[in-house]
Amino acid sequence: MILNLTLTTNLNTPLYITIRLCFKRHHQNSHTIVSSLTLHRHNTSMSPWMIVLITIGASILIYKLLNLISKPSLPLPPGPKPWPIVGNLPHMGPVPHHALAALALKHGPLMHLRLGFVDVIVAASRPVAEQFLKVHDANFSSRPPNSGAKYMAYNYQDLVFAPYGPRWRLLRKISYVHMFSSKALDDFSHIRQEEVARLIRNLASSGSKAANLGQLLNVCTTNALARVMIGRRVFNDGNSGCDPRADEFKSMVVELMVLAGVFNVGDFVPALEWLDLQGVQAKMKKLHKRFDEFLTSIIQDHEVSKSEKHNDLLSKLLSLKEKVDEDEDKLNDTQIKALLLNMFAAGTDTSSSTTEWAIAELIRNPGLMVSIQKELDTVVGANRLVNEMDLAHLPYLEAVVKETFRLHPSTPLSLPRVANESCEIFNYHIPKGATLLVNVWAISRDPKEWSNPLEFKPERFLPGGEKFDVDIKGTDFEVIPFGAGRRICAGMSLGLRMVQLLTATLVHAFDWELENGLLPEKLNMDEAYGLTLQREKPLLVHPRPRLAQHLYLYDDFNVCPIMVLPFTDKCLLQHQLKSYKYLFHFFHILLH
């Protein structure tokens, strides 16, 4: 069936609203028009709000007719009763993964919601997630349309939001070969270790001032990734503190994740998209412009220095763009920028935020901190820093990282997928075109799967523990921080290795105290809203060196050049977060 709505809103001309209801007869190839409604406005004084009301009313009428005609034989999954017009959007709350977890306790782990006019299916348990991401993975391999991909990801030209097909497979292959394969990871391991060593020296020189660990981690991960991607660092990290540009870049990335995680009304009630009620689309366009300037400058800088030999991802992408056979899909500058944006945003923010959560949990659990330090002292000693060759010999560290990903998955709600065809899951009808959300956060805290699920307990992943044989790489569905199936996170191997190296090195190199003598049990562990799981409050710490003194002395390594970034203004991120927090209270006021 097809619902086709055309709306002309120019107030100086007549308004034409045309809604056509169509369905496809099973024994014919053509579509038959069942109903057609056309509204004409000749009164040029009609207000925009009257236009909206007419459009919504007509849309609801046709939507009801659609449901009557296409009612399936099987029931939809259970779920909360939708509100008029906005559906279940008010139920999402300021922190959607929390709200959906609470709804699942009432309605079950397989839920149906209606967000505006869009069917949304939520999976909140291991068996349900396995059905969608393993048994029916091929049917849920594409993304639904959304404003974030349209306005911030170069109109679906990136890897994350590209439709499943030849273009997506090409981008995935390029990313794997040049960034995420075992060979690529090993080839660039020295870069990660150098940047982590810089982080250690920078923390050691912080003096009496508390260090913002999350911010310093972001500088480290961004520079490590930038050296692989574009052949140079992008931030300073001198002894006096962070490069001011790093603060702005971090805020840009966090803003990107916040905006990408917003349940934008226009995505679910298309008739209201042009109003941009939340101001989300305007913010997306503004942020996209800033990122585009940053990425364009990177490409231009590479093209200026073509005579120099570069061994980085961007050089390979540019050469691939020129050498690809005519019969193959070609990469253009827009697709290259979209791919770089994916890497910078997802590759830096998720690794740094997960490591910040790991250190926070260890500070809150001093006994666990002592245990992991003992393992590190035995394997590594006190006269050198951890390197990636050590990671395979640190089982307690591996358990700590797994437990961190369980309690604090970097993406608490999976990126949305869409049903290519209708299907049946546990005797429920899943309609074609429905959006799938997997509540990764809820699954990894499910008391049916985990004993004491809210407790940070790495021992559960050690020999003799309840989940000793459980992996976090998408094969065991009780903990899937990287997703699973065809759309599993492309950078999983790199992200996991980076979090392990960072966590091990930070715990090995320092003892930790909280700012102003705050007791560990008083540490705020609240979560901030966004596509990725950020801490609501930054982790402010005093690192106390515990290894040989020479390891903390700053040397120059073979310093890569630092690129000048075209940043302009600061993000008003806190104000935006506050506005999103109270966004859904608007619906209660509106509907009363």
XYZ file of C-alpha atoms in Angstrom, residues 75-575:
501
model
C -1.697 -9.629 15.913
C 0.947 -6.964 16.317
C 3.210 -7.295 19.363
C 1.799 -5.744 22.553
C 2.634 -2.200 23.524
C 1.378 0.987 25.170
C -1.692 2.680 23.770
C -0.640 5.481 21.389
C -1.709 9.098 21.808
C -3.509 10.908 18.987
C -1.234 12.197 16.211
C 2.116 11.744 18.006
C 1.519 8.124 18.945
C 3.903 6.853 21.616
C 6.447 9.654 21.275
C 5.522 11.036 24.741
C 6.324 7.618 26.238
C 9.959 7.870 25.130
C 10.904 10.262 27.929
C 14.163 12.195 28.284
C 16.260 8.975 28.268
C 14.636 6.638 25.705
C 16.525 3.438 26.542
C 15.405 3.760 30.174
C 11.810 4.467 29.169
C 11.697 1.548 26.734
C 13.184 -0.800 29.340
C 10.426 0.204 31.774
C 7.753 -0.342 29.109
C 9.175 -3.798 28.354
C 8.658 -4.812 31.986
C 4.948 -4.111 31.504
C 4.331 -5.193 27.910
C 7.030 -7.794 27.320
C 10.411 -7.966 25.518
C 8.822 -7.761 22.049
C 6.864 -4.522 21.780
C 5.045 -2.548 19.128
C 4.907 1.238 19.354
C 3.529 3.784 16.983
C 5.726 6.874 16.823
C 3.630 9.322 14.874
C 2.591 7.311 11.818
C 5.552 4.907 11.941
C 5.382 1.346 13.276
C 8.299 0.717 15.641
C 9.264 -2.711 16.974
C 11.430 -2.894 20.114
C 13.486 -5.969 21.054
C 14.445 -6.061 24.738
C 15.626 -9.613 25.452
C 18.251 -12.045 24.194
C 15.844 -14.443 22.392
C 13.975 -11.618 20.679
C 17.169 -9.842 19.581
C 18.516 -13.121 18.194
C 15.392 -13.572 16.070
C 15.805 -10.166 14.462
C 19.598 -9.961 14.173
C 20.376 -13.586 13.315
C 17.347 -15.524 12.063
C 15.796 -12.584 10.160
C 18.969 -10.533 9.740
C 18.684 -10.267 5.940
C 15.205 -8.773 6.243
C 16.459 -6.078 8.623
C 19.685 -5.094 6.857
C 18.758 -1.535 5.808
C 18.104 1.708 7.657
C 14.849 3.672 7.696
C 14.866 7.264 6.417
C 15.712 9.811 9.099
C 16.683 13.452 9.310
C 20.062 12.735 10.923
C 21.274 10.738 7.923
C 19.753 13.246 5.529
C 21.184 16.433 7.002
C 24.361 15.280 8.794
C 25.542 12.152 6.932
C 25.623 13.646 3.433
C 22.161 12.349 2.542
C 22.854 8.659 3.256
C 26.247 8.660 1.486
C 28.109 7.306 4.522
C 28.732 3.763 5.743
C 26.501 3.851 8.819
C 23.257 4.949 7.143
C 23.788 3.848 3.535
C 21.069 1.483 2.264
C 22.115 -2.146 2.164
C 23.444 -2.870 -1.320
C 26.503 -2.519 -3.599
C 27.437 0.965 -2.343
C 27.323 -0.103 1.291
C 29.358 -3.252 0.546
C 32.009 -1.170 -1.234
C 32.353 1.242 1.711
C 32.423 -1.643 4.170
C 35.147 -3.432 2.202
C 37.295 -0.290 1.962
C 36.947 0.363 5.695
C 37.814 -3.198 6.611
C 40.838 -3.588 4.347
C 42.467 -0.260 5.180
C 41.373 0.288 8.805
C 39.937 -2.718 10.613
C 41.579 -5.895 9.291
C 44.087 -7.710 11.509
C 46.916 -6.552 9.252
C 45.801 -2.920 9.361
C 45.430 -3.019 13.148
C 48.916 -4.488 13.560
C 50.483 -2.079 11.057
C 49.282 0.944 13.042
C 49.652 -0.417 16.585
C 52.721 1.772 17.181
C 50.591 4.878 16.565
C 48.066 3.892 19.227
C 50.819 3.116 21.706
C 52.578 6.429 21.060
C 49.378 8.401 21.579
C 48.543 6.509 24.776
C 52.072 7.225 26.048
C 51.463 10.931 25.334
C 48.257 10.722 27.339
C 50.140 9.252 30.308
C 52.740 12.017 30.219
C 50.037 14.645 29.906
C 48.133 13.264 32.907
C 51.312 13.080 34.976
C 51.971 16.775 34.333
C 48.495 17.917 35.404
C 49.807 18.983 38.822
C 47.333 19.934 41.539
C 44.550 20.683 39.068
C 41.996 17.917 38.575
C 42.129 16.385 35.106
C 39.026 16.005 32.959
C 39.686 12.411 31.987
C 37.024 12.183 29.296
C 38.380 15.212 27.493
C 41.965 13.942 27.549
C 40.831 10.522 26.364
C 39.052 12.152 23.452
C 42.240 14.000 22.447
C 44.150 10.719 22.558
C 41.662 8.688 20.526
C 41.132 11.468 17.991
C 44.853 11.949 17.378
C 45.447 8.189 17.141
C 42.667 7.812 14.604
C 43.674 10.948 12.700
C 47.229 9.700 12.219
C 45.879 6.525 10.615
C 43.211 8.315 8.586
C 44.935 11.501 7.436
C 48.571 11.034 8.432
C 48.739 13.728 11.114
C 47.557 14.695 14.557
C 44.830 17.300 14.902
C 45.276 18.480 18.526
C 48.072 19.692 20.761
C 48.431 18.087 24.173
C 51.078 20.152 25.925
C 51.880 19.954 29.621
C 49.610 22.899 30.437
C 46.454 21.071 29.351
C 44.266 20.380 26.369
C 44.261 22.206 23.093
C 41.188 24.524 23.206
C 40.216 23.194 19.774
C 39.919 19.728 21.278
C 37.201 20.962 23.597
C 35.278 22.322 20.631
C 35.766 19.174 18.563
C 34.595 17.027 21.483
C 31.493 19.195 21.845
C 30.843 18.905 18.100
C 31.035 15.112 18.241
C 28.824 14.933 21.330
C 26.351 17.308 19.692
C 26.332 15.057 16.629
C 25.508 12.057 18.811
C 22.832 13.973 20.721
C 21.137 15.192 17.553
C 21.390 11.749 15.938
C 19.669 10.249 18.990
C 16.757 12.679 19.072
C 13.366 11.236 18.193
C 12.580 13.992 15.720
C 8.844 14.556 15.315
C 9.281 15.228 11.598
C 10.659 11.707 11.068
C 7.468 10.169 12.428
C 4.834 12.736 11.426
C 5.969 13.755 7.913
C 3.245 16.399 7.636
C 5.025 18.320 10.425
C 8.562 17.997 9.061
C 8.518 21.410 7.388
C 7.717 23.094 10.725
C 10.850 21.700 12.466
C 9.025 21.947 15.807
C 12.077 21.018 17.890
C 14.548 23.061 15.855
C 16.489 19.832 15.317
C 16.881 20.129 11.560
C 18.253 23.668 11.816
C 20.842 22.491 14.359
C 21.740 19.524 12.149
C 22.325 21.732 9.124
C 24.485 24.130 11.132
C 26.567 21.327 12.626
C 26.927 19.636 9.228
C 28.349 22.847 7.799
C 31.029 22.946 10.495
C 31.997 19.308 9.997
C 31.998 19.769 6.226
C 34.459 22.671 6.533
C 36.685 20.497 8.725
C 36.597 17.529 6.326
C 36.962 19.664 3.193
C 40.093 21.269 4.627
C 41.545 17.814 5.283
C 40.998 16.702 1.681
C 42.333 19.968 0.266
C 45.438 19.699 2.433
C 46.074 16.193 1.089
C 45.622 17.294 -2.499
C 48.078 20.162 -2.014
C 50.712 17.724 -0.719
C 50.207 15.047 -3.383
C 53.930 14.929 -4.056
C 54.532 13.676 -0.507
C 54.165 9.982 0.202
C 51.267 9.298 2.556
C 50.451 5.930 4.092
C 47.020 6.799 5.424
C 43.395 5.984 4.699
C 42.594 9.249 2.940
C 45.451 8.846 0.456
C 44.205 5.372 -0.366
C 40.650 6.642 -0.782
C 41.763 9.433 -3.103
C 43.875 7.064 -5.189
C 41.035 4.556 -5.272
C 38.712 7.287 -6.512
C 41.037 7.894 -9.453
C 41.880 4.256 -10.284
C 38.581 2.455 -9.850
C 37.329 0.716 -12.997
C 34.541 2.387 -14.898
C 32.302 -0.646 -14.384
C 32.626 -0.358 -10.612
C 30.966 2.110 -8.295
C 33.130 5.190 -8.013
C 33.800 7.157 -4.865
C 33.363 10.901 -4.989
C 34.497 13.572 -2.540
C 31.126 13.583 -0.790
C 31.298 9.853 -0.072
C 34.888 10.183 1.121
C 33.901 12.973 3.514
C 30.927 10.938 4.725
C 33.199 7.975 5.467
C 35.717 10.179 7.291
C 32.873 11.662 9.338
C 31.815 8.161 10.421
C 35.348 7.350 11.507
C 35.958 10.572 13.418
C 32.584 10.613 15.162
C 32.030 6.955 16.004
C 35.687 5.969 16.319
C 36.675 8.642 18.826
C 33.613 9.196 20.992
C 32.714 5.578 21.702
C 36.231 4.481 22.696
C 36.889 7.465 24.944
C 33.486 7.358 26.671
C 33.683 3.595 27.304
C 37.159 3.942 28.813
C 35.895 6.782 31.012
C 33.108 4.506 32.272
C 35.636 1.725 32.970
C 37.885 3.958 35.081
C 34.863 5.367 36.934
C 33.666 1.854 37.811
C 37.124 0.826 39.021
C 37.421 3.954 41.176
C 34.038 3.094 42.724
C 35.284 -0.448 43.386
C 38.786 -0.120 44.918
C 39.091 -3.878 45.457
C 38.702 -4.484 41.732
C 41.267 -1.761 41.016
C 43.788 -3.560 43.225
C 43.108 -6.884 41.487
C 43.681 -5.544 37.992
C 46.807 -3.640 39.103
C 48.254 -6.842 40.547
C 47.719 -8.613 37.234
C 49.354 -5.742 35.338
C 52.317 -5.563 37.722
C 52.894 -9.300 37.270
C 52.655 -9.327 33.473
C 54.124 -5.912 32.598
C 56.200 -4.838 35.602
C 56.988 -1.310 36.765
C 59.630 -0.272 34.226
C 57.612 -0.004 31.030
C 54.119 0.833 29.827
C 51.574 -1.679 28.584
C 51.749 -2.549 24.895
C 49.217 -4.340 22.715
C 51.216 -7.589 22.834
C 50.417 -7.760 26.565
C 46.642 -7.699 26.112
C 46.327 -11.415 25.332
C 47.915 -12.205 28.727
C 45.565 -10.059 30.841
C 42.365 -12.073 31.459
C 41.192 -9.918 34.356
C 41.550 -6.793 32.213
C 39.517 -8.489 29.476
C 36.797 -9.290 32.014
C 36.748 -5.674 33.245
C 36.346 -4.381 29.690
C 33.570 -6.886 28.942
C 31.729 -5.883 32.111
C 32.078 -2.211 31.188
C 30.558 -2.832 27.765
C 27.764 -4.797 29.471
C 26.769 -2.112 31.977
C 27.604 0.867 29.771
C 27.178 -0.106 26.093
C 28.464 2.686 23.888
C 25.220 2.622 21.858
C 22.413 1.812 24.338
C 19.748 1.750 21.623
C 20.827 0.122 18.392
C 20.874 2.208 15.269
C 17.451 1.711 13.656
C 16.852 -0.939 11.020
C 13.830 -1.321 8.749
C 11.805 -4.385 7.759
C 12.199 -4.921 4.019
C 9.230 -7.326 4.076
C 6.630 -8.305 6.637
C 7.506 -11.344 8.749
C 6.437 -13.359 11.776
C 8.333 -13.299 15.080
C 7.078 -15.412 17.997
C 3.575 -15.549 16.481
C 3.377 -11.776 16.060
C 3.066 -9.872 12.797
C 5.953 -7.520 11.982
C 4.746 -5.172 9.219
C 6.777 -4.236 6.181
C 8.474 -0.873 6.670
C 8.482 -1.114 10.473
C 11.489 0.371 12.259
C 13.426 -2.001 14.528
C 15.140 -0.791 17.710
C 17.146 -3.206 19.872
C 17.458 -2.055 23.485
C 21.049 -3.180 24.008
C 21.147 -1.489 27.425
C 18.086 -3.382 28.704
C 19.239 -6.764 27.381
C 22.592 -6.524 29.158
C 20.790 -5.758 32.451
C 18.109 -8.432 32.104
C 17.829 -10.341 35.426
C 16.796 -13.446 33.459
C 20.271 -13.462 31.902
C 22.449 -11.919 34.612
C 22.691 -12.399 38.365
C 22.841 -9.066 40.204
C 22.670 -7.264 36.842
C 23.258 -3.768 38.259
C 26.474 -4.801 40.012
C 29.850 -4.227 38.333
C 31.210 -7.769 38.566
C 34.033 -8.683 36.120
C 34.346 -12.134 37.725
C 31.240 -13.263 35.842
C 33.432 -13.406 32.686
C 36.321 -15.316 34.313
C 36.696 -19.131 34.474
C 34.036 -20.432 36.837
C 31.884 -17.351 36.320
C 28.316 -17.462 35.042
C 29.268 -16.006 31.639
C 32.808 -17.291 31.187
C 32.195 -18.427 27.602
C 30.161 -15.379 26.515
C 31.702 -13.113 23.876
C 30.793 -9.482 23.177
C 31.463 -9.575 19.416
C 27.923 -10.247 18.228
C 27.611 -14.027 18.580
C 26.134 -14.114 22.099
C 23.015 -11.996 22.209
C 22.837 -11.330 25.954
C 25.525 -8.683 25.457
C 25.835 -7.021 22.031
C 27.492 -3.609 22.497
C 28.636 -3.625 18.848
C 25.385 -4.980 17.443
C 25.185 -8.180 15.389
C 24.525 -9.453 11.903
C 25.262 -7.684 8.642
C 25.182 -4.197 10.187
C 27.459 -5.010 13.112
C 29.831 -2.153 13.953
C 32.561 -2.074 11.299
C 35.122 -0.710 13.766
C 34.507 -3.277 16.510
C 38.032 -4.749 16.484
C 39.708 -1.347 16.601
C 37.358 -0.024 19.280
C 37.813 -3.066 21.492
C 41.596 -2.983 21.174
C 41.721 0.751 21.924
C 39.535 0.464 25.031
C 41.633 -2.440 26.323
C 44.914 -0.591 25.768
C 43.664 2.650 27.317
C 42.109 0.986 30.357
C 45.139 -1.201 31.012
C 47.620 1.666 30.677
C 45.661 4.109 32.846
C 45.178 1.575 35.655
C 48.788 0.389 35.431
C 50.330 3.858 35.381
C 48.297 5.601 38.093
C 46.427 5.394 41.327
C 43.332 7.568 41.180
C 41.668 10.086 43.479
C 38.491 12.043 42.841
C 38.309 15.833 42.789
C 37.917 17.597 46.154
C 38.393 14.361 48.073
C 35.062 12.939 46.926
C 34.507 9.437 48.271
C 34.358 6.735 45.572
C 30.878 5.598 46.625
C 29.606 9.177 46.111
C 30.703 9.340 42.474
C 27.847 10.345 40.150
C 27.207 7.555 37.637
C 24.169 9.068 35.895
C 23.929 8.841 32.115
C 23.444 11.674 29.641
C 21.024 11.451 26.745
C 22.366 10.770 23.266
C 23.004 8.180 20.596
C 26.145 7.176 22.536
C 26.255 6.620 26.279
C 27.982 9.618 27.849
C 28.425 10.418 31.523
C 26.126 13.159 32.743
C 29.005 14.653 34.754
C 32.633 14.559 33.558
C 35.056 12.389 35.499
C 37.412 14.825 37.278
C 40.388 13.029 38.809
C 43.852 13.384 40.322
C 46.195 10.738 38.833
C 49.064 9.600 41.122
C 52.003 7.973 39.251
C 52.917 4.474 40.465
C 55.607 3.335 37.980
C 59.255 4.209 37.302
C 59.692 7.973 37.054
C 61.265 8.008 33.580
C 58.032 6.681 32.047
C 56.303 9.991 32.785
C 58.984 12.260 31.300
C 57.846 13.981 28.122
C 59.824 13.307 24.956
C 59.037 14.273 21.396
C 58.766 10.828 19.730
C 58.660 11.418 15.980
C 56.064 14.124 16.133
C 53.538 14.223 13.313
C 52.513 17.677 12.086
C 49.373 19.122 13.609
C 46.663 20.255 11.268
C 44.948 23.612 11.693
C 41.226 22.974 12.062
C 38.671 25.474 10.734
C 36.632 25.688 13.939
C 34.624 28.831 14.476
C 32.196 29.115 17.342
C 31.543 27.083 20.489
C 28.586 24.740 20.743
C 25.869 25.675 23.204
C 25.579 22.009 24.022
C 24.327 22.254 27.589
C 21.411 24.406 26.522
